[in-house]
Amino acid sequence: MSELSIQDELGVSILRALAAMVESGELPSAVTLPDAITLDRPKNRDHGDYSTSVALALAKPAGLPPRNVALAIQKHLEADASLKGVLKAVEIAGPGFLNLTLDTASQAEIVAAILSAGEKFGHGKVLDGVSINLEFISANPTGPLHLGHTRWAAVGDALGRLLSAAGAKVTREFYINDRGNQMDLFGASLRAAALGQPTPENGYHGGYIQDLATDIVAQHPEYVGLDEAAGTAAFRDAGYALQLAQQQSVLETFRTHFDIWFSEKSLYENNFFNHCLDRLKEQGHVFMDGGATWLRTTDFGDDKDRVMIKSDGAHAYFASDSAYYISKRERGFDVLIYMLGADHHGYVNRLKAIAACAGDDPEYNIDVLIGQLVKIMEGGEEIKLSKRAGTIITLEELVEKVGVDAARYTLIRYPVETPMVMDVDLLRSRTNENPVYYVQYAHARICAVLRNAADLGIAYGASVFKPELLVHERERELMGSLAEFPRMLAHAAQLREPHRIARYVEELAAVYHRFYADCRVLPMGDEPASDLHSARATLCQATAQVVANALGLLGVEAPEKM
RNA sequence: GCGCCUGUAGCUCAGUCGGAUAGAGCACUCGCCUUCUAAGCGAGUUGUCGCUGGUUCGAUUCCAGCCAGGCGCGCCA
């Protein structure tokens, strides 16, 4: 079997047909042929296994009626010897669509391909060799992770898995804002709580502050006696360590792993920031004004120039952004993905401007994903998200209520640019409204069938598989869906849209359930085992593999029993 | 004012190299377990794809303008 999938093979054959048509004068030589042919899966099964509108697209430049173009392509495909045994029929429909129907045995090769590739089935090379830095969450270490962070935890982690599967070399990074006056405020709030004093103005509230303060005092009773400056610093550092450890621990239980926890403070160690500043100066976009040091980001589409070093000598947050960008690039990453909340979308232009100021190509080196904030409904009312008010749903609480699988799946299955409403009551009720159960059930169901097959002594697997037996419409439908997985994965990776995986696997589960309802897999009663039983069991095995692979990309378990 | 996102069925939402009759779940009605997991399957009902124009063989999809909602525009972090 060739390296090419059947879709690819058909696409290449059509391109060959087009080239031959130019050769023979059936198409004017002035017509520019497409680089690749896209084959769609028609919604209507009467339209074959794949369809293409290439004839429609070429009709105009060729100055020919679309049907004539389609007829010529059809003629060449039917004469193509390499498609014997692959393509069963080529039909022309509507204004000039070409509908292709595959030969059964050829279509069923996908089953063997899946079993052969196993966990790797679907993985591809569209991002081969690309070194990607994927930064997400990057919450302040001044409190627990809330639901907004949780969306990024789920989506970011799934995106990391997806990009890796597409061939990219991915490093997941969490940026710790461990510098600046928010940290000092955090320290002052903890100290106040420990001393039983009122929370400072704009300080941090919430029960966790009191809890942290209590823990710190238990470990370091001497902190209570320190003066304000020393005490604030001591509580800040101790609170930071505890809070960061808490975030790290809860993320691990959420199956979200980071390769690097990057400290903002570290950007100012070992003269690194000055090194970055020098690099930016070399590019000529740094200037002084009013005693401050600026980056002229307006050279590259930003609304206004940005201060890096304030006139009082302090580093503005933008200084960190700039240095952090350069750090990532110097560590060898080609593509930097930033996942930001909608309230930070104003940063897109300035981030891209940093890249341009550093002499890079913002369109290639920076990829910013903007996620709309999550709203939470409980008891029919919206809960406002406010880290400081203390009325937050944390990642831990969400997991406690609905479990890791349901939480991750629900958060991933919507495009991030869609504002999302999570109904806590609904998720807590564990009804079937959550499609994760639907998908997991399909997997568990298949596993049950395969267990029974083994008990009955039915052999299944690539070695006994007879592809020509799978002629039932439901079987063909199922194999068609399975064959879509690699292409879907590549597309989702390129678009950075993990939600497509969830949508795909839901459809696959639906197709499997239909197959299951119409096609008996195992022998009934005393019926003797046949090759068809084996073939169907093998198809089930391949389906379970793809469902498991898809759920694996989402970080959701594929249970063998439910 | 400028910028970004959103507007699709009663509700929650899918649908981006433009494609054939616009989909799913929930909800509602009715069927299917004396054999593989009924957490399932099947049938039925629901639409000015925000509005108006443009591009073309074809627009929910691309472009422009408008309407509505959300968010952002600091020598804060």
XYZ file of C-alpha atoms (C1' of nucleotides) in Angstrom:
639
model
C 0.000 0.000 0.000
C 1.252 3.425 -0.888
C 2.025 6.168 1.589
C -0.762 8.246 0.161
C -4.255 8.040 1.524
C -6.993 7.249 -0.900
C -8.106 10.857 -0.889
C -4.613 12.013 -1.767
C -4.384 9.391 -4.457
C -7.621 10.556 -6.026
C -6.508 14.164 -5.848
C -3.270 13.338 -7.604
C -5.142 11.363 -10.253
C -7.400 14.302 -10.964
C -4.431 16.621 -11.272
C -2.908 14.142 -13.702
C -6.136 14.118 -15.663
C -6.123 17.908 -15.841
C -2.550 17.974 -17.048
C -3.416 15.432 -19.718
C -6.347 17.576 -20.775
C -4.091 20.561 -21.290
C -1.745 18.304 -23.248
C -4.510 17.103 -25.515
C -6.040 20.514 -25.981
C -9.219 19.715 -24.067
C -8.275 22.587 -21.784
C -6.616 25.762 -23.046
C -2.985 25.866 -22.018
C -3.500 29.345 -20.601
C -5.563 27.934 -17.746
C -3.714 27.756 -14.450
C -4.333 24.452 -12.805
C -4.854 24.219 -9.051
C -1.983 22.996 -6.879
C -4.173 20.506 -5.136
C -7.644 19.103 -5.490
C -9.964 19.261 -2.537
C -12.273 16.342 -2.149
C -15.282 16.927 0.049
C -17.362 14.394 1.886
C -20.849 15.006 0.527
C -23.603 15.286 3.073
C -25.887 13.376 0.789
C -24.811 9.783 0.371
C -26.249 9.655 -3.142
C -23.341 11.873 -4.062
C -20.754 9.180 -3.561
C -17.875 8.929 -1.141
C -16.113 12.075 -2.275
C -17.029 14.983 -4.478
C -15.157 17.818 -6.063
C -16.190 21.038 -7.720
C -12.976 21.452 -9.645
C -14.800 21.358 -12.976
C -16.982 24.272 -11.900
C -13.986 26.290 -10.865
C -12.147 25.643 -14.134
C -15.073 26.247 -16.420
C -14.838 30.005 -16.405
C -11.096 30.408 -17.077
C -11.300 27.655 -19.685
C -14.254 29.300 -21.372
C -16.081 25.991 -21.460
C -19.361 24.777 -20.001
C -18.707 23.164 -16.599
C -20.280 19.888 -17.638
C -17.908 19.556 -20.569
C -14.943 19.995 -18.258
C -16.441 17.458 -15.896
C -17.028 14.996 -18.729
C -13.437 15.226 -19.850
C -12.141 14.647 -16.323
C -14.483 11.718 -15.959
C -13.182 10.192 -19.183
C -9.564 10.465 -18.059
C -10.269 9.042 -14.616
C -12.107 6.086 -16.068
C -9.166 5.396 -18.349
C -6.629 5.730 -15.531
C -5.153 2.285 -14.974
C -3.832 3.165 -11.523
C -7.378 3.661 -10.312
C -8.507 0.164 -11.227
C -9.747 -1.456 -8.055
C -9.789 1.874 -6.270
C -12.470 3.870 -7.947
C -15.777 2.212 -8.595
C -17.656 5.030 -10.281
C -17.333 8.623 -11.399
C -20.587 10.479 -11.836
C -21.406 13.975 -12.908
C -24.160 15.728 -11.033
C -25.794 19.091 -10.842
C -24.000 21.890 -12.632
C -20.770 19.899 -12.879
C -19.868 18.223 -9.620
C -17.820 15.084 -9.899
C -18.991 12.435 -7.466
C -16.584 9.620 -6.805
C -17.505 6.270 -5.359
C -14.766 4.040 -4.023
C -14.384 0.351 -4.570
C -15.359 -1.455 -1.363
C -12.106 -3.289 -0.738
C -10.144 -0.170 -1.457
C -12.167 1.875 0.988
C -11.763 -0.770 3.661
C -8.004 -0.500 3.505
C -8.425 2.293 6.018
C -9.213 -0.305 8.665
C -5.874 -2.021 8.219
C -4.125 1.329 8.095
C -5.645 2.330 11.426
C -4.687 -0.892 13.145
C -1.195 -0.704 11.751
C -0.648 2.879 12.923
C -2.398 2.378 16.258
C -2.045 5.344 18.571
C -0.249 7.217 15.835
C -3.105 6.962 13.372
C -4.112 10.436 12.311
C -0.781 11.978 13.135
C 0.678 13.938 10.286
C 3.419 16.174 9.063
C 1.755 19.478 8.234
C 3.712 21.144 11.027
C 6.800 19.003 10.721
C 9.926 20.752 11.904
C 8.141 23.792 13.301
C 9.279 24.720 16.765
C 6.325 26.163 18.649
C 6.179 27.907 21.991
C 2.680 27.589 23.368
C 2.003 29.956 26.216
C -1.278 29.761 28.058
C -2.999 30.539 31.347
C -0.120 32.643 32.738
C -2.223 33.570 35.744
C -0.910 35.763 38.504
C 0.391 33.664 41.398
C -1.801 35.634 43.759
C -4.820 33.384 43.887
C -6.423 30.165 42.750
C -7.154 29.434 39.092
C -10.716 30.293 38.172
C -12.976 29.130 35.411
C -11.528 31.508 32.832
C -8.104 30.018 33.441
C -9.672 26.593 33.327
C -10.892 27.151 29.795
C -7.356 27.952 28.753
C -5.999 24.994 30.679
C -8.251 22.623 28.762
C -7.982 24.270 25.367
C -4.283 25.054 25.641
C -3.400 21.568 26.678
C -5.496 20.065 23.886
C -3.920 22.443 21.398
C -0.492 21.336 22.541
C -1.387 17.710 21.985
C -2.894 18.574 18.615
C 0.123 20.520 17.367
C 2.437 17.743 18.463
C 0.321 15.218 16.602
C 0.646 17.375 13.505
C 4.397 17.088 13.712
C 5.347 20.280 15.527
C 7.892 20.404 18.316
C 5.871 22.005 21.074
C 6.983 23.555 24.347
C 4.222 24.493 26.756
C 5.015 27.483 28.857
C 3.383 29.237 31.793
C 4.476 32.839 32.373
C 4.512 33.761 36.035
C 3.863 37.422 36.767
C 5.987 37.349 39.871
C 7.055 40.974 39.750
C 5.505 44.380 40.323
C 3.145 46.000 42.720
C 0.425 43.362 42.438
C 2.792 41.031 44.220
C 3.429 43.605 46.919
C -0.277 44.129 47.344
C -0.648 40.389 47.674
C 2.000 40.348 50.391
C 0.400 43.253 52.214
C -3.003 41.557 52.062
C -1.588 38.359 53.530
C 0.205 40.233 56.284
C -2.938 42.162 57.143
C -4.917 38.948 57.320
C -2.295 37.388 59.576
C -2.330 40.385 61.898
C -6.092 40.646 61.927
C -5.919 44.038 60.283
C -8.298 45.271 57.563
C -7.353 44.434 53.989
C -5.398 47.251 52.343
C -7.040 49.376 49.691
C -7.327 47.466 46.379
C -5.944 44.464 48.209
C -6.879 40.841 47.800
C -9.952 39.476 49.532
C -11.397 36.031 49.630
C -11.189 33.161 52.020
C -8.052 31.783 50.448
C -6.099 34.840 51.643
C -6.928 34.047 55.250
C -6.108 30.382 54.680
C -2.768 31.219 53.121
C -1.942 33.646 55.909
C -2.731 31.011 58.494
C -0.489 28.495 56.762
C 2.353 30.956 56.494
C 2.142 31.925 60.152
C 2.113 28.250 61.113
C 5.358 27.741 59.221
C 6.964 31.068 60.075
C 5.575 32.519 63.303
C 8.393 35.059 63.304
C 6.907 36.833 60.256
C 4.241 38.355 62.466
C 6.802 40.378 64.332
C 8.457 41.895 61.277
C 7.955 45.544 60.427
C 5.697 46.513 57.550
C 8.274 46.465 54.748
C 10.009 43.277 55.793
C 6.752 41.587 56.757
C 5.091 42.403 53.445
C 8.061 40.984 51.563
C 8.181 37.867 53.733
C 4.470 37.176 53.378
C 4.644 37.948 49.668
C 7.404 35.449 49.006
C 5.932 32.740 51.191
C 2.450 33.276 49.774
C 3.825 33.218 46.245
C 5.549 29.887 46.807
C 2.443 28.303 48.292
C 0.088 29.697 45.675
C 2.296 28.710 42.764
C 2.648 25.187 44.130
C -1.112 25.044 44.464
C -1.612 26.093 40.841
C 0.946 23.583 39.644
C -0.607 20.784 41.595
C -4.153 21.487 40.503
C -3.098 21.734 36.863
C -1.426 18.353 37.014
C -4.606 16.802 38.328
C -6.364 18.531 35.437
C -3.936 16.686 33.112
C -2.462 19.948 31.955
C 1.282 19.798 31.884
C 3.762 22.623 31.387
C 7.316 22.137 30.244
C 8.465 25.503 31.501
C 7.291 27.772 34.284
C 8.833 31.039 33.251
C 9.460 33.710 35.856
C 8.937 37.298 34.783
C 11.472 38.313 37.413
C 14.126 36.213 35.720
C 14.008 38.529 32.718
C 15.830 41.081 34.831
C 18.526 38.763 36.088
C 22.005 38.435 34.607
C 21.592 41.605 32.602
C 19.169 39.853 30.257
C 16.840 42.812 29.928
C 19.642 45.136 28.884
C 20.694 42.606 26.317
C 17.150 42.679 24.907
C 17.127 46.438 24.925
C 20.360 46.440 22.955
C 18.896 44.131 20.399
C 15.901 46.392 19.961
C 18.145 49.431 19.734
C 20.070 47.766 16.931
C 16.856 47.650 14.955
C 16.378 51.365 15.509
C 12.969 51.564 17.127
C 13.965 52.639 20.636
C 13.846 56.292 21.668
C 13.923 58.496 24.757
C 11.237 60.985 25.647
C 10.389 62.740 28.893
C 13.024 60.745 30.715
C 11.440 57.466 29.712
C 12.628 54.810 27.267
C 10.103 53.962 24.568
C 9.617 51.433 21.814
C 8.232 53.012 18.668
C 5.558 50.405 18.077
C 3.596 52.843 15.933
C 6.130 52.031 13.211
C 4.249 48.744 12.930
C 0.576 49.474 13.353
C 0.215 49.966 17.088
C -2.056 52.770 18.279
C 0.607 54.468 20.326
C 4.206 54.031 21.309
C 4.880 52.060 24.473
C 6.997 52.879 27.472
C 9.518 50.261 28.500
C 11.415 52.121 31.218
C 9.466 54.751 33.083
C 10.943 58.141 33.902
C 11.386 56.980 37.492
C 13.620 54.195 36.227
C 11.141 51.405 36.899
C 10.411 48.824 34.216
C 6.917 48.991 32.811
C 5.087 45.751 32.158
C 5.714 46.263 28.476
C 9.423 45.912 29.145
C 8.748 42.387 30.308
C 6.590 41.649 27.267
C 9.389 42.748 24.978
C 12.126 40.881 26.786
C 9.978 37.797 27.061
C 9.406 37.817 23.323
C 13.111 38.009 22.678
C 13.763 35.296 25.205
C 11.427 32.942 23.407
C 12.964 33.649 20.040
C 16.510 33.261 21.358
C 15.540 29.934 22.838
C 14.886 28.758 19.309
C 11.122 28.939 18.869
C 9.825 29.791 15.402
C 6.174 30.290 16.184
C 5.028 31.841 19.440
C 1.417 31.158 20.282
C -0.169 33.441 22.858
C -3.547 32.556 24.264
C -5.123 35.689 25.660
C -8.463 36.560 27.151
C -10.723 38.933 25.264
C -9.990 41.627 27.807
C -6.404 41.562 26.563
C -7.123 41.700 22.853
C -5.684 45.197 22.784
C -2.314 43.515 23.202
C -2.322 41.881 19.817
C -1.039 44.889 17.934
C 1.662 45.701 20.428
C 2.864 42.102 20.609
C 3.116 41.968 16.855
C 4.851 45.321 16.923
C 7.459 43.896 19.292
C 8.168 41.166 16.785
C 8.480 43.684 13.982
C 10.702 45.949 16.114
C 12.934 42.961 16.741
C 13.276 42.438 13.006
C 10.954 39.430 12.828
C 7.878 38.702 10.758
C 4.873 39.195 13.037
C 2.578 37.288 10.733
C 4.711 34.187 10.958
C 6.445 34.378 14.312
C 3.437 35.409 16.406
C 0.082 33.757 16.573
C -2.355 35.247 19.063
C -5.520 33.409 19.999
C -8.166 35.534 21.644
C -10.609 33.713 23.843
C -13.881 35.178 24.950
C -14.461 35.053 28.640
C -16.532 32.360 30.209
C -19.687 33.219 32.052
C -20.974 31.043 34.804
C -24.600 30.513 35.586
C -25.723 29.033 38.835
C -29.227 28.970 40.178
C -30.299 30.860 37.060
C -28.009 33.780 37.822
C -24.675 34.826 36.507
C -21.783 34.689 38.937
C -19.409 37.558 38.328
C -15.816 36.599 38.037
C -13.630 38.542 40.333
C -10.463 37.178 41.770
C -10.523 39.795 44.494
C -14.135 39.476 45.501
C -13.700 35.890 46.504
C -16.851 34.776 44.716
C -15.048 32.689 42.171
C -15.474 29.210 40.924
C -12.051 27.675 40.947
C -10.677 24.968 38.737
C -10.696 22.651 41.718
C -14.329 23.354 42.512
C -15.364 22.762 38.918
C -13.549 19.437 38.830
C -15.109 18.474 42.121
C -18.536 19.145 40.669
C -18.330 17.607 37.216
C -15.087 15.642 37.004
C -12.016 16.209 34.870
C -13.360 14.551 31.737
C -16.628 16.483 31.593
C -14.959 19.769 32.502
C -12.228 19.433 29.911
C -14.534 18.221 27.194
C -17.141 20.927 27.717
C -14.544 23.670 27.731
C -12.832 22.391 24.592
C -15.810 21.701 22.371
C -16.566 25.349 21.614
C -14.401 27.645 19.492
C -12.519 29.959 21.839
C -13.838 33.073 20.126
C -17.347 32.084 21.127
C -18.477 33.573 24.392
C -19.372 30.615 26.464
C -21.929 30.107 29.170
C -21.326 27.268 31.558
C -24.364 26.263 33.500
C -22.931 24.869 36.682
C -26.198 23.276 37.720
C -26.463 21.505 34.410
C -22.920 20.185 34.528
C -23.338 19.219 38.126
C -26.465 17.266 37.332
C -24.463 14.959 35.084
C -27.193 14.561 32.500
C -26.560 13.374 28.996
C -26.540 16.932 27.806
C -22.793 16.699 28.018
C -21.663 14.935 24.846
C -18.579 13.544 26.509
C -20.728 10.728 27.832
C -22.066 10.034 24.376
C -18.585 9.671 22.955
C -17.191 7.716 25.861
C -20.179 5.430 25.717
C -19.409 4.581 22.105
C -15.909 3.562 23.121
C -17.095 1.498 26.076
C -19.684 -0.157 23.894
C -17.091 -1.207 21.345
C -14.867 -2.569 24.058
C -17.762 -4.660 25.343
C -18.344 -6.073 21.867
C -14.683 -6.942 21.494
C -14.610 -8.606 24.901
C -17.572 -10.712 23.842
C -15.900 -11.514 20.534
C -12.865 -12.796 22.379
C -15.076 -14.918 24.643
C -16.770 -16.418 21.597
C -13.440 -17.181 19.987
C -14.082 -14.814 17.087
C -10.793 -13.814 15.567
C -10.406 -10.195 14.571
C -7.580 -7.915 13.553
C -5.637 -7.047 10.418
C -4.429 -10.586 9.802
C -7.910 -12.059 9.368
C -9.546 -8.987 7.895
C -11.353 -9.354 4.573
C -12.088 -5.832 3.384
C -14.324 -6.859 0.493
C -16.985 -8.067 2.932
C -17.832 -4.646 4.287
C -20.461 -3.585 1.780
C -23.277 -2.434 4.068
C -24.155 1.217 3.793
C -23.516 1.733 7.521
C -20.135 0.094 7.234
C -19.180 2.311 4.340
C -20.368 5.343 6.228
C -18.298 4.368 9.244
C -15.169 3.728 7.205
C -15.638 7.055 5.477
C -15.736 8.830 8.833
C -12.666 6.989 10.062
C -10.759 7.995 6.950
C -11.516 11.637 7.691
C -9.558 11.659 10.922
C -6.078 12.510 9.579
C -7.349 15.319 7.392
C -9.487 16.721 10.200
C -6.516 16.626 12.550
C -4.246 18.459 10.137
C -6.874 21.102 9.494
C -7.564 21.603 13.180
C -3.851 21.942 13.888
C -3.334 24.520 11.181
C -6.288 26.544 12.386
C -5.337 26.011 16.060
C -8.866 24.834 16.727
C -9.022 21.817 19.027
C -12.794 22.061 19.242
C -12.909 20.452 15.802
C -11.641 17.233 17.308
C -14.554 17.137 19.711
C -17.039 17.824 16.944
C -15.449 15.163 14.794
C -15.477 12.472 17.433
C -19.098 13.231 18.284
C -19.987 12.630 14.657
C -17.885 9.489 14.571
C -19.642 8.196 17.684
C -23.012 8.905 16.089
C -22.014 7.021 12.948
C -20.813 4.114 15.033
C -24.045 3.959 17.036
C -26.001 3.844 13.786
C -23.765 1.086 12.474
C -24.231 -0.809 15.713
C -27.990 -0.522 15.489
C -28.131 -1.835 11.933
C -25.232 -4.251 11.680
C -25.003 -7.171 14.030
C -21.338 -7.685 14.817
C -21.297 -11.014 16.626
C -23.099 -14.263 15.819
C -26.506 -14.758 17.404
C -27.331 -17.910 19.319
C -25.901 -20.964 17.646
C -25.045 -19.174 14.457
C -21.554 -20.177 13.327
C -18.859 -17.549 13.234
C -18.174 -16.201 9.764
C -15.623 -13.988 8.076
C -18.177 -11.194 8.162
C -18.283 -11.355 11.946
C -14.517 -11.080 11.985
C -14.522 -8.227 9.516
C -17.073 -6.282 11.514
C -15.261 -6.900 14.775
C -12.113 -5.624 13.122
C -13.975 -2.542 11.983
C -15.068 -2.055 15.590
C -11.491 -2.387 16.741
C -10.376 0.290 14.299
C -13.208 2.568 15.391
C -12.255 2.200 19.046
C -8.721 3.131 18.125
C -9.772 6.341 16.399
C -12.188 7.321 19.170
C -9.421 6.743 21.704
C -6.934 8.729 19.631
C -9.341 11.641 19.343
C -10.176 11.632 23.034
C -6.478 11.377 23.762
C -5.906 14.625 21.901
C -8.485 16.216 24.165
C -6.964 14.743 27.303
C -10.194 12.893 27.995
C -10.248 9.246 28.991
C -11.628 6.532 26.742
C -13.154 4.095 29.245
C -13.450 0.382 28.463
C -16.471 0.051 30.698
C -19.146 2.455 31.822
C -14.372 58.232 18.630
C -10.900 54.036 17.226
C -10.072 48.649 17.468
C -11.346 43.298 18.350
C -15.246 39.516 19.028
C -20.311 37.943 18.534
C -25.477 37.851 15.908
C -27.787 30.662 12.462
C -34.371 26.489 14.936
C -38.113 27.793 21.190
C -32.963 27.155 24.155
C -27.317 26.027 23.897
C -24.497 26.137 19.757
C -21.720 23.601 15.053
C -20.877 24.989 10.024
C -13.432 29.401 6.890
C -9.348 27.103 0.652
C -17.386 29.939 -1.345
C -20.809 24.362 -3.269
C -25.798 20.480 -4.211
C -32.005 20.131 0.116
C -28.334 25.078 6.228
C -27.003 20.899 10.741
C -26.461 18.675 16.057
C -27.932 18.439 21.085
C -31.735 19.886 24.460
C -37.107 20.446 24.434
C -41.937 18.249 22.246
C -44.768 13.740 19.805
C -44.419 8.614 18.467
C -41.903 3.872 17.681
C -37.506 0.096 18.876
C -34.362 -4.198 24.249
C -37.023 -13.080 24.870
C -29.108 -12.156 22.415
C -23.181 -7.751 21.080
C -23.771 -1.829 26.884
C -31.319 1.594 25.628
C -25.686 6.562 28.661
C -28.269 3.760 22.321
C -31.225 3.790 17.449
C -35.325 5.388 14.119
C -39.528 8.728 12.557
C -42.017 13.653 12.993
C -42.130 19.361 13.919
C -39.031 24.112 13.989
C -35.273 28.878 10.080
C -36.190 36.544 6.523
C -28.452 32.187 8.515
C -28.996 40.481 12.326
C -30.244 44.228 7.954
C -28.919 46.265 3.022
C -25.953 46.259 -1.096
C -21.595 44.159 -3.902
C -18.256 40.227 -6.082
C -20.019 35.136 -9.451
C -22.212 29.768 -12.347
C -23.210 29.609 -6.942
C -22.681 33.481 -0.569
C -24.366 31.424 6.272
C -19.172 31.590 4.242
C -15.663 36.769 0.785
C -16.085 42.609 0.516
C -18.527 47.432 2.015
C -22.047 50.013 4.946
C -25.595 49.846 8.820
C -28.176 47.794 13.445
C -27.685 45.157 18.221
C -24.731 42.961 22.277
C -19.799 42.007 24.709
C -14.839 43.741 25.443
C -10.482 46.886 25.008
C -7.970 51.631 24.240
C -2.495 54.023 31.295
C 5.030 56.229 32.274
C -1.238 49.795 35.880
C 0.191 44.913 36.119
